[in-house]
PDB file of C-alpha atoms in Angstrom:
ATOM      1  CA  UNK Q   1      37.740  22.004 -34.433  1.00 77.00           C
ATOM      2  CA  UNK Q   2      39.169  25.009 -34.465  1.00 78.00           C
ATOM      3  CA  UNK Q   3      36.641  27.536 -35.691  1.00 85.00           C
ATOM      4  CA  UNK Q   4      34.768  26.015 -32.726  1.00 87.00           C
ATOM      5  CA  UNK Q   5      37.593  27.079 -30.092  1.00 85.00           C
ATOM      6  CA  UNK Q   6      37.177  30.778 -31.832  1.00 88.00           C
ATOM      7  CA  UNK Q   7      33.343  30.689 -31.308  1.00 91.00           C
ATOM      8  CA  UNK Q   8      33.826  30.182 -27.856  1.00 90.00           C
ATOM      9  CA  UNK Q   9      36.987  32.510 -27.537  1.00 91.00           C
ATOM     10  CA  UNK Q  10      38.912  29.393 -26.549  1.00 88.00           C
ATOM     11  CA  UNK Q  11      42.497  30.628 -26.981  1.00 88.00           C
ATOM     12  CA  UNK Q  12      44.778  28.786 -28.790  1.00 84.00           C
ATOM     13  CA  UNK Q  13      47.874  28.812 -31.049  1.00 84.00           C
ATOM     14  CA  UNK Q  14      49.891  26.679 -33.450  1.00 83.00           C
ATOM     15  CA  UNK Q  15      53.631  26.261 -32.723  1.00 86.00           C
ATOM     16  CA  UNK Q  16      56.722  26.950 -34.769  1.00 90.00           C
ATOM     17  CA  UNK Q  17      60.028  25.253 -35.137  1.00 89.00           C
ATOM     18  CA  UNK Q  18      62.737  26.880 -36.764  1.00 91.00           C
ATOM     19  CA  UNK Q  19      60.685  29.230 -38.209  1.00 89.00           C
ATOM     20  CA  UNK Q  20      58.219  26.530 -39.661  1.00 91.00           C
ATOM     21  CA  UNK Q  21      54.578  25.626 -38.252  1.00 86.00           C
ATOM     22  CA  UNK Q  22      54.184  22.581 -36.760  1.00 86.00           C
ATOM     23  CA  UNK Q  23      51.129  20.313 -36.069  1.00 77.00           C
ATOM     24  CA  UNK Q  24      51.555  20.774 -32.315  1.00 83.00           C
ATOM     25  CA  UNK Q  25      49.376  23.863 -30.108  1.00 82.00           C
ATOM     26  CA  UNK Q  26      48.891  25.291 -27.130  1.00 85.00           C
ATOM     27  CA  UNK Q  27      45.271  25.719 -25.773  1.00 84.00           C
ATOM     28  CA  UNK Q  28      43.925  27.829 -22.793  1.00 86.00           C
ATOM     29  CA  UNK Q  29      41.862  25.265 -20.716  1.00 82.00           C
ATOM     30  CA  UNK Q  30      41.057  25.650 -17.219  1.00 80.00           C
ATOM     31  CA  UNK Q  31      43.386  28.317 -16.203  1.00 87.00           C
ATOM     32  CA  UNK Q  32      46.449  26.846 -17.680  1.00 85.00           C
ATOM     33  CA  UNK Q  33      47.572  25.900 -21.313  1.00 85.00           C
ATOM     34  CA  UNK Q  34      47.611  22.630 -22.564  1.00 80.00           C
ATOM     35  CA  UNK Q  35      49.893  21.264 -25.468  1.00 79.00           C
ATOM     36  CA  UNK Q  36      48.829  18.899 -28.166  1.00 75.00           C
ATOM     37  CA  UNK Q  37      48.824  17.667 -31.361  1.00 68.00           C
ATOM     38  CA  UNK Q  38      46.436  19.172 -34.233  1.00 56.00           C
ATOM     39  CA  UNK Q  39      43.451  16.659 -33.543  1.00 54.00           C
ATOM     40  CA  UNK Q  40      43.675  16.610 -29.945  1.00 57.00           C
ATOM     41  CA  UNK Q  41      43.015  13.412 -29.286  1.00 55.00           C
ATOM     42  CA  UNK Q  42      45.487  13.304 -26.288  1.00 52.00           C
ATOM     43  CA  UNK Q  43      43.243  16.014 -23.858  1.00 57.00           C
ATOM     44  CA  UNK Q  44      40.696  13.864 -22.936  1.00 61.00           C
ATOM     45  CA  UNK Q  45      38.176  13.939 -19.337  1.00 60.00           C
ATOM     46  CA  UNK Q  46      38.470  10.154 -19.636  1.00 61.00           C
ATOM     47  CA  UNK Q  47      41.955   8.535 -19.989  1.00 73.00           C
ATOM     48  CA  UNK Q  48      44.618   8.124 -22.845  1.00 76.00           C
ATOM     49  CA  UNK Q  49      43.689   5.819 -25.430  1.00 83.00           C
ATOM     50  CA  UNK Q  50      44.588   2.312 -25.082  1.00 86.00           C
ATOM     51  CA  UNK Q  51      47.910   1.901 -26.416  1.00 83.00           C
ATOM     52  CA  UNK Q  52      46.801  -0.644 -29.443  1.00 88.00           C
ATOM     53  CA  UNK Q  53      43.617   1.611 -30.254  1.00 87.00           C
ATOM     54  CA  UNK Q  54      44.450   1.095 -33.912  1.00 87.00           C
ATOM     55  CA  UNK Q  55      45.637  -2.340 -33.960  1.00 92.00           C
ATOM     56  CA  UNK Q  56      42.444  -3.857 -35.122  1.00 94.00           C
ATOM     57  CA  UNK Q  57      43.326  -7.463 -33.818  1.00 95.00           C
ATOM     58  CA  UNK Q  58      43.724  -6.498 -30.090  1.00 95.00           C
ATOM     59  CA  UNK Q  59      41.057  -4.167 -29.982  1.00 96.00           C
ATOM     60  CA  UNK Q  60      38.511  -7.034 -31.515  1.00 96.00           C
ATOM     61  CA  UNK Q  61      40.283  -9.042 -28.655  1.00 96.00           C
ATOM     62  CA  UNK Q  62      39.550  -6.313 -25.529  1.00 96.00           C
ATOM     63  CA  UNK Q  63      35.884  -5.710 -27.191  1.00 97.00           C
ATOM     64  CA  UNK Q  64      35.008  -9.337 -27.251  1.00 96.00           C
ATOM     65  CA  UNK Q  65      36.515  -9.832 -23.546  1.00 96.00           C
ATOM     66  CA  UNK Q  66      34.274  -7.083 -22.172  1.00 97.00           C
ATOM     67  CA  UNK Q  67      30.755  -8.364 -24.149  1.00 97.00           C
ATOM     68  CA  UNK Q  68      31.037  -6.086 -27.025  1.00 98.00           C
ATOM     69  CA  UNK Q  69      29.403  -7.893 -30.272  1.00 98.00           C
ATOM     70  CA  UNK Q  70      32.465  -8.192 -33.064  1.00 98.00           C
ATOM     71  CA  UNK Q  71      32.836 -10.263 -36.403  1.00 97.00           C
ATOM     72  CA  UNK Q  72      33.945 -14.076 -35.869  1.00 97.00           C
ATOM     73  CA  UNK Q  73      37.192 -13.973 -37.526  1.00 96.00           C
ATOM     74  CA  UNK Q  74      40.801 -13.014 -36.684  1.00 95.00           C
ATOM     75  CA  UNK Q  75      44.472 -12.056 -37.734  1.00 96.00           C
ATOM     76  CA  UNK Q  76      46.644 -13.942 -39.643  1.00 96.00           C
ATOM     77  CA  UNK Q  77      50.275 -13.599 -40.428  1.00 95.00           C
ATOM     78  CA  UNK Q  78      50.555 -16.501 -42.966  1.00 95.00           C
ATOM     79  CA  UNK Q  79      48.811 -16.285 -46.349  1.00 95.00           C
ATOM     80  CA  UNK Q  80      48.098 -19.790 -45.695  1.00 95.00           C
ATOM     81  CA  UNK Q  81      46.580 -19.362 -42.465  1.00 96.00           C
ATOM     82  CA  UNK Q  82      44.412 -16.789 -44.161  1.00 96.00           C
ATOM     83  CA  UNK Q  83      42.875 -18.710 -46.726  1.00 96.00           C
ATOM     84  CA  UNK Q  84      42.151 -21.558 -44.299  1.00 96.00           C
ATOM     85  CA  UNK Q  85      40.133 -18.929 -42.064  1.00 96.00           C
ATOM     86  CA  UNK Q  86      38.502 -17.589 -45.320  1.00 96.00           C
ATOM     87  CA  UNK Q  87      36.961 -21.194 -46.305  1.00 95.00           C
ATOM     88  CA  UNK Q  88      35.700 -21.237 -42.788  1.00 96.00           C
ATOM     89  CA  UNK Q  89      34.063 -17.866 -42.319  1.00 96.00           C
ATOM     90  CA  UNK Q  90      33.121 -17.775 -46.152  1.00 94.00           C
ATOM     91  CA  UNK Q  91      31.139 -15.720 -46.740  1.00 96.00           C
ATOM     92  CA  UNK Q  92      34.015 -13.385 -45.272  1.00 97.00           C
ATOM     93  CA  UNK Q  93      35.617 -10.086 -45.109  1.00 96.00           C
ATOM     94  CA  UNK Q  94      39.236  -9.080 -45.764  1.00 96.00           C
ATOM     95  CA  UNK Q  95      41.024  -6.083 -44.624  1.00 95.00           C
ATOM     96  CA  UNK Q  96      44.880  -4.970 -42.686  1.00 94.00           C
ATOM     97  CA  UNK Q  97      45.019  -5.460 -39.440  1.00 93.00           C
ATOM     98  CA  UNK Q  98      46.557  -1.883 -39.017  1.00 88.00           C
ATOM     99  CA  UNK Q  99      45.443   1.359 -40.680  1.00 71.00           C
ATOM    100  CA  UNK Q 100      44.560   2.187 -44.712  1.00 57.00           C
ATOM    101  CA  UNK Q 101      41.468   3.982 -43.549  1.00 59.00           C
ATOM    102  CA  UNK Q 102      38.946   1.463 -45.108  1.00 61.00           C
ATOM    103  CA  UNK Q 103      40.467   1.877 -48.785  1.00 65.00           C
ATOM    104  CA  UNK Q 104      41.898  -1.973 -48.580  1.00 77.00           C
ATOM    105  CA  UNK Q 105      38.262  -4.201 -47.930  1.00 89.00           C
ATOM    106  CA  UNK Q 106      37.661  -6.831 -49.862  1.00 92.00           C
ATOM    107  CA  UNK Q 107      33.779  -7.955 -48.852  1.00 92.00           C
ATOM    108  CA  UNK Q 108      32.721 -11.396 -50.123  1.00 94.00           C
ATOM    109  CA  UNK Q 109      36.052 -12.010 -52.233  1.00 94.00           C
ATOM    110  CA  UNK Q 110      35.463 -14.328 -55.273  1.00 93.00           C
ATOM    111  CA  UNK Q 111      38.851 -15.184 -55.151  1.00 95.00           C
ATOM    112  CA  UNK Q 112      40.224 -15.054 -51.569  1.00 94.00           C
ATOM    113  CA  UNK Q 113      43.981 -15.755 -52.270  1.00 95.00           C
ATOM    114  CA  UNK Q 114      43.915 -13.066 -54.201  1.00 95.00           C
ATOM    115  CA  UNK Q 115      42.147 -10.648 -51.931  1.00 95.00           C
ATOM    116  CA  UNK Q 116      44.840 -11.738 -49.278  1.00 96.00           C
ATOM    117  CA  UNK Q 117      47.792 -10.880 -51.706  1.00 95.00           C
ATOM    118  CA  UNK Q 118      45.795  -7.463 -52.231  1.00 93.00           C
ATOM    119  CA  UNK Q 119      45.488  -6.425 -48.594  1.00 94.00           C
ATOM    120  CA  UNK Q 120      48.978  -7.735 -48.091  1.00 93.00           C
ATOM    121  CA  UNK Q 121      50.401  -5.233 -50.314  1.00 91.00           C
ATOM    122  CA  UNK Q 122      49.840  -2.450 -47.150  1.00 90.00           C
ATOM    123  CA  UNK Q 123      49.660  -4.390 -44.123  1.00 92.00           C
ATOM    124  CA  UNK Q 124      52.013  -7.770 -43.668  1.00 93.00           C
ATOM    125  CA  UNK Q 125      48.719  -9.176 -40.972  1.00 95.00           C
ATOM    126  CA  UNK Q 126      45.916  -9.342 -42.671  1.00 95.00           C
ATOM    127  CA  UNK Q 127      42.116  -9.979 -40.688  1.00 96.00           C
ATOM    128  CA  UNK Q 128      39.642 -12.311 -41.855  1.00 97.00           C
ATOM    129  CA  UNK Q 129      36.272 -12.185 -40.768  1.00 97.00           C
ATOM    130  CA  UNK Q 130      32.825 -13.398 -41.279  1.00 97.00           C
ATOM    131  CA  UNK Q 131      30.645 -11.209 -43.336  1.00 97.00           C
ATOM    132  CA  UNK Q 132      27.674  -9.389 -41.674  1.00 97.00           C
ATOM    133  CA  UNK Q 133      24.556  -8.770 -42.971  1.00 95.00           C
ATOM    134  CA  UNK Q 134      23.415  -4.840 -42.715  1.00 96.00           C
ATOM    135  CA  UNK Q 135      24.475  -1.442 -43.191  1.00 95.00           C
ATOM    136  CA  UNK Q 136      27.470  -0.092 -41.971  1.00 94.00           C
ATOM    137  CA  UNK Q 137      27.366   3.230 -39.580  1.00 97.00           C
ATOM    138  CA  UNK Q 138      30.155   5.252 -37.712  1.00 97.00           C
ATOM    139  CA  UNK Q 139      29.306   6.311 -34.200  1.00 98.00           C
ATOM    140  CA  UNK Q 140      31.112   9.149 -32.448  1.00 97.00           C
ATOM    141  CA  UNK Q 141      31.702   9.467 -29.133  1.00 96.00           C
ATOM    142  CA  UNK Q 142      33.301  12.607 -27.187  1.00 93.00           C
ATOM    143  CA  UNK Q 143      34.503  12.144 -24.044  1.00 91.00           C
ATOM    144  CA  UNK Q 144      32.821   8.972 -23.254  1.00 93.00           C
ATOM    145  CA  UNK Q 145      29.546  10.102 -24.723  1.00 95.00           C
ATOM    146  CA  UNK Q 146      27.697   9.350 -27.811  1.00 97.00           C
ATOM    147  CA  UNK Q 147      27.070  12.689 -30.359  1.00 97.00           C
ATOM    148  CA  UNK Q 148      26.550  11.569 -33.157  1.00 97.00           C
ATOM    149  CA  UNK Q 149      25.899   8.384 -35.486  1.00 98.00           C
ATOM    150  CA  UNK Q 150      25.349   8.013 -39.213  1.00 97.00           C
ATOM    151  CA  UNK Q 151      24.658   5.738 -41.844  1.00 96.00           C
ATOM    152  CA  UNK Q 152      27.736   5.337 -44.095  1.00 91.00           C
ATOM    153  CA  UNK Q 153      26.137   4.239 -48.182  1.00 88.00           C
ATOM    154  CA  UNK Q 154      29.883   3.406 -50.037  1.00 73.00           C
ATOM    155  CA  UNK Q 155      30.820   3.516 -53.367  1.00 63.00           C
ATOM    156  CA  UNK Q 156      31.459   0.125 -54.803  1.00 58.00           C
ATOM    157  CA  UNK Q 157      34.327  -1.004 -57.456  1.00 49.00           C
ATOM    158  CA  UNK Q 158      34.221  -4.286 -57.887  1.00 47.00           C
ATOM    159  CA  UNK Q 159      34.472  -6.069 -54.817  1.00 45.00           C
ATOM    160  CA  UNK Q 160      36.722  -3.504 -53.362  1.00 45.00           C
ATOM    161  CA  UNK Q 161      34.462  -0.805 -51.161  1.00 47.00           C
ATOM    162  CA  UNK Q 162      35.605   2.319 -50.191  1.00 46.00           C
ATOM    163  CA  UNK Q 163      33.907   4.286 -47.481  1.00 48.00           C
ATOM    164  CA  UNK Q 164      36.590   6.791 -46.697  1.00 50.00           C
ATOM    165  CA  UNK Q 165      35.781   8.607 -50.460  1.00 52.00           C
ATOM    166  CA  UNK Q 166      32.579   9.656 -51.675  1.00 61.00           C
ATOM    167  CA  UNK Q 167      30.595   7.885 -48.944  1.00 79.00           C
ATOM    168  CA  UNK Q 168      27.141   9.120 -48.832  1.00 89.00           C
ATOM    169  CA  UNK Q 169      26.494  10.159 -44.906  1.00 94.00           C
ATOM    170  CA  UNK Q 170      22.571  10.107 -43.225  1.00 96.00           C
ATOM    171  CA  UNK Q 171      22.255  11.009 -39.992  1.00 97.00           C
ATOM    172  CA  UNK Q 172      20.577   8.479 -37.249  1.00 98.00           C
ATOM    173  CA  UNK Q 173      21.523   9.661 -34.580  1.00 98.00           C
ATOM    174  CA  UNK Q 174      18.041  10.457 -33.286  1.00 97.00           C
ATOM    175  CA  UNK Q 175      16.893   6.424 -34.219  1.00 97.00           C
ATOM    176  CA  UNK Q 176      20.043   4.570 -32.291  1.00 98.00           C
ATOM    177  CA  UNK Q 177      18.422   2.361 -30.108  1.00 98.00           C
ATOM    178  CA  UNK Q 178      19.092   3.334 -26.275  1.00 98.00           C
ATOM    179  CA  UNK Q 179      20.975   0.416 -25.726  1.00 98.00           C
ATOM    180  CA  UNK Q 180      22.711   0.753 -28.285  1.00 98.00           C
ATOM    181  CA  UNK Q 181      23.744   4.369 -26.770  1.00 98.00           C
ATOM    182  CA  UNK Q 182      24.913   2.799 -24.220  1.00 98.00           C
ATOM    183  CA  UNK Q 183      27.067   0.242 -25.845  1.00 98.00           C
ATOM    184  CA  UNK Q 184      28.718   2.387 -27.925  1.00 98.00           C
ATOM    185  CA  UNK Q 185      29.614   4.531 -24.443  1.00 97.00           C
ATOM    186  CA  UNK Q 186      31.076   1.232 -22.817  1.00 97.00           C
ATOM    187  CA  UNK Q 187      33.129   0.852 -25.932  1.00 97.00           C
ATOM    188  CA  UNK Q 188      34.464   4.125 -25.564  1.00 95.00           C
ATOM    189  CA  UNK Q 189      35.082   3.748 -21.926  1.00 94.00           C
ATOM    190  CA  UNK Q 190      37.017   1.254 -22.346  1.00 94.00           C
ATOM    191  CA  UNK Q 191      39.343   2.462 -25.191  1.00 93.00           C
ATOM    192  CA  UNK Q 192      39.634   5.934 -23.735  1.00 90.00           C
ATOM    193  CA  UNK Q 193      40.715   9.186 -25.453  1.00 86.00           C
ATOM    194  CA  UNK Q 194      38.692  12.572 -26.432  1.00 87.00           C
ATOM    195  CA  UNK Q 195      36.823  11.254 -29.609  1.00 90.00           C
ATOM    196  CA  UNK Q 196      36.480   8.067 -31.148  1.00 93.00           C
ATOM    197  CA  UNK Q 197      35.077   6.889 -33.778  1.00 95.00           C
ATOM    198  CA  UNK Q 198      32.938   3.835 -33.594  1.00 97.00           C
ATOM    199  CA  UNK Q 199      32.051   1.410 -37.298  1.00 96.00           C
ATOM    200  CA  UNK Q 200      29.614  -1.186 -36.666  1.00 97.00           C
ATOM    201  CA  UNK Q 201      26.976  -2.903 -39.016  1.00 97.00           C
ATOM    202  CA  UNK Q 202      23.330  -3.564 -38.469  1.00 98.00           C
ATOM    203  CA  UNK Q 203      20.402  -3.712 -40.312  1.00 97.00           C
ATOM    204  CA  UNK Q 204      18.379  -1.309 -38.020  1.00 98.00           C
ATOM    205  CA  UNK Q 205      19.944   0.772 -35.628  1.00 98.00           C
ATOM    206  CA  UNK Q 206      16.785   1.212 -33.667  1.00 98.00           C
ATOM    207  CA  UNK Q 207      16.764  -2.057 -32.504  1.00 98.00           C
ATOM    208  CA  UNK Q 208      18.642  -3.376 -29.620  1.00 98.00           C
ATOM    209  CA  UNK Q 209      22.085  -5.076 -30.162  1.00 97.00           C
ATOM    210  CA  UNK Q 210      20.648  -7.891 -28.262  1.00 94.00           C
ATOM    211  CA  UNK Q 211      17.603  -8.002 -30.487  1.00 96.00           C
ATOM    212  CA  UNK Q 212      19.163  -8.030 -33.924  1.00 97.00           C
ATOM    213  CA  UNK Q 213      22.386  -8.514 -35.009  1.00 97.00           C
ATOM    214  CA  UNK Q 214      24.786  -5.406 -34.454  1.00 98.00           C
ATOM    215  CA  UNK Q 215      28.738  -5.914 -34.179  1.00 98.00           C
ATOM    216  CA  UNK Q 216      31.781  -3.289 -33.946  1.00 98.00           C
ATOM    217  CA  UNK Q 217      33.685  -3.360 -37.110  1.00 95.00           C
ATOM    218  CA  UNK Q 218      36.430  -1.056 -36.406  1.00 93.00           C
ATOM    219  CA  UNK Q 219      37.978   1.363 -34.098  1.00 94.00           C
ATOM    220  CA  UNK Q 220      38.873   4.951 -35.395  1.00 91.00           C
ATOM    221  CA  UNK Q 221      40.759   7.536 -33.025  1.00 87.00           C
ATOM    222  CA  UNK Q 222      41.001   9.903 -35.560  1.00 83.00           C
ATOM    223  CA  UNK Q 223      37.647  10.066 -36.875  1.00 88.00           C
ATOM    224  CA  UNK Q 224      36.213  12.299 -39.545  1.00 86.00           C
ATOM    225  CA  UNK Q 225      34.374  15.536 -38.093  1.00 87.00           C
ATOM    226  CA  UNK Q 226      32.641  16.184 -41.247  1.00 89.00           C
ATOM    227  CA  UNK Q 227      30.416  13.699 -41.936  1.00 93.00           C
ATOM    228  CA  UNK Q 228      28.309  14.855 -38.482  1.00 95.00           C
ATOM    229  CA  UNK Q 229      28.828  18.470 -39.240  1.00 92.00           C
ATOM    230  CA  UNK Q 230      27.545  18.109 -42.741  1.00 92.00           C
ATOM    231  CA  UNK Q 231      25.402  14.948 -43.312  1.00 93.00           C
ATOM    232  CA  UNK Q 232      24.049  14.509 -46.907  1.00 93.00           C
ATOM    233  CA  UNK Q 233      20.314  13.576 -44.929  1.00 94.00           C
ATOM    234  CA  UNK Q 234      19.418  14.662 -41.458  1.00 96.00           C
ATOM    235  CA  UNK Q 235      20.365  16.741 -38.390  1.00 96.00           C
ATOM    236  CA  UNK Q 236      23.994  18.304 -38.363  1.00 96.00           C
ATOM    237  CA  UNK Q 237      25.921  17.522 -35.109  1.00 96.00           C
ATOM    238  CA  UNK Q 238      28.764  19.172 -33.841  1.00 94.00           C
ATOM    239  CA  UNK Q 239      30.992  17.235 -32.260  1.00 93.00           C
ATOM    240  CA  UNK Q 240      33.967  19.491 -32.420  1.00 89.00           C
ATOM    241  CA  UNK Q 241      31.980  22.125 -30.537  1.00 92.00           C
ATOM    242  CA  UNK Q 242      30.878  18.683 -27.910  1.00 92.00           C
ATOM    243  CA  UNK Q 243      34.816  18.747 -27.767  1.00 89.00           C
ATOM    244  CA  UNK Q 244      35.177  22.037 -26.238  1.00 87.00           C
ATOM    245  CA  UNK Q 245      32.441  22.275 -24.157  1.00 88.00           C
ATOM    246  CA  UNK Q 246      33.318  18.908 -22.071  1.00 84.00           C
ATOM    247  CA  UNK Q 247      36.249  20.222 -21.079  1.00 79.00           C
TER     248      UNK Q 247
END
């Protein structure tokens, strides 16, 4: 993000306490500097983000409310709860409700009171949720506007997958479906912030949403710039140079 701001002589510098660098800066925008934190995810043309962005319960909630396709499925406090909801949605996913950046999943869990105990380890709600068919892709928006999307191949252990590690990233951006465009715009629109990161599953992106089935996973605002700017397969995007130039 930054190497961007230099190629476009966007001034900027990092700020020191005591001495010591922080993770705050100051940026030159529009006649006047702005402060924010390293990822800048609070300078945005569109609004703040919603204030539960990465609760992954509510936002499944405010998705569904506004006709955005998500998982059947739910939190649960209660372990018991849990395993009722896992019968019922088998075959289903497990993850936390908040955070762990994809390294607690449990897809299709032999054993779902043990996958519960698992993802209860790092997040005391844990979200059960009917499995989906398909592929699973992150879509980027920047300011309210799509940039870039790729398909996200994981590395599998078991029945735990990780996609933040090792993931294997094609670009598909130029096959997304123009519907699909514009979903993935609404969703932003309605979540706010600079950048967001978008997870949904499909088994052809080219398709409409309304055609096949397509559903928002997950919710990222702090999503991973790399895997646009250097895709293993297809057409780099930059999104932190999108960044800049919106503003």
């Amino acid at each position: 993000l930054w190497r961007a701001a230099e190629a476009r002589f966007i001034p900027f510098e990092r700020l020191f306490l005591l001495g010591r660098p922080t993770t705050t800066h100051r940026v030159w925008i529009r006649g006047r500097w702005l402060i924010t934190d390293e990822l800048l995810h609070t300078v945005s043309t569109l609004r703040p983000f919603h204030a539960a962005v990465n609760d992954k319960a509510v936002m499944a909630r405010l998705l569904l409310c506004a006709d955005v396709p998500v998982p059947e499925g739910g939190a649960c406090w209660l372990s018991s709860k849990a395993r009722r909801q896992a019968r019922r949605l088998t075959p289903c996913v497990v993850k936390a409700r908040n955070g762990s950046l994809s390294k607690h999943v449990v897809i299709k869990p032999d054993d779902p009171r043990e996958a519960i105990r698992i993802v209860k380890r790092v997040c005391s709600s844990v979200i059960v949720e009917r499995f989906i068919e398909g592929d699973v892709f992150r879509a980027t928006t920047v300011h309210g506007k799509l940039v870039g999307a790729v398909r996200r191949d994981p590395i599998e252990a078991g029945r735990k997958v990780v996609m933040a590690d090792g993931a294997r990233m094609v670009d598909v951006t130029d096959h997304l479906h123009s519907k699909n465009r514009e979903l993935f715009e609404r969703t932003a629109s309605l979540v706010g912030g600079a950048i967001l990161g978008i997870d949904f599953i499909t088994t052809d992106p080219s398709r409409s949403w309304d055609e096949v089935e397509l559903k928002v996973i997950e919710l990222n605002s702090f999503p991973n710039f790399e895997m646009h700017l250097y895709p293993h397969e297809g057409t780099p995007r930059d999104v932190a140079g999108a960044y800049w130039d919106g503003l």
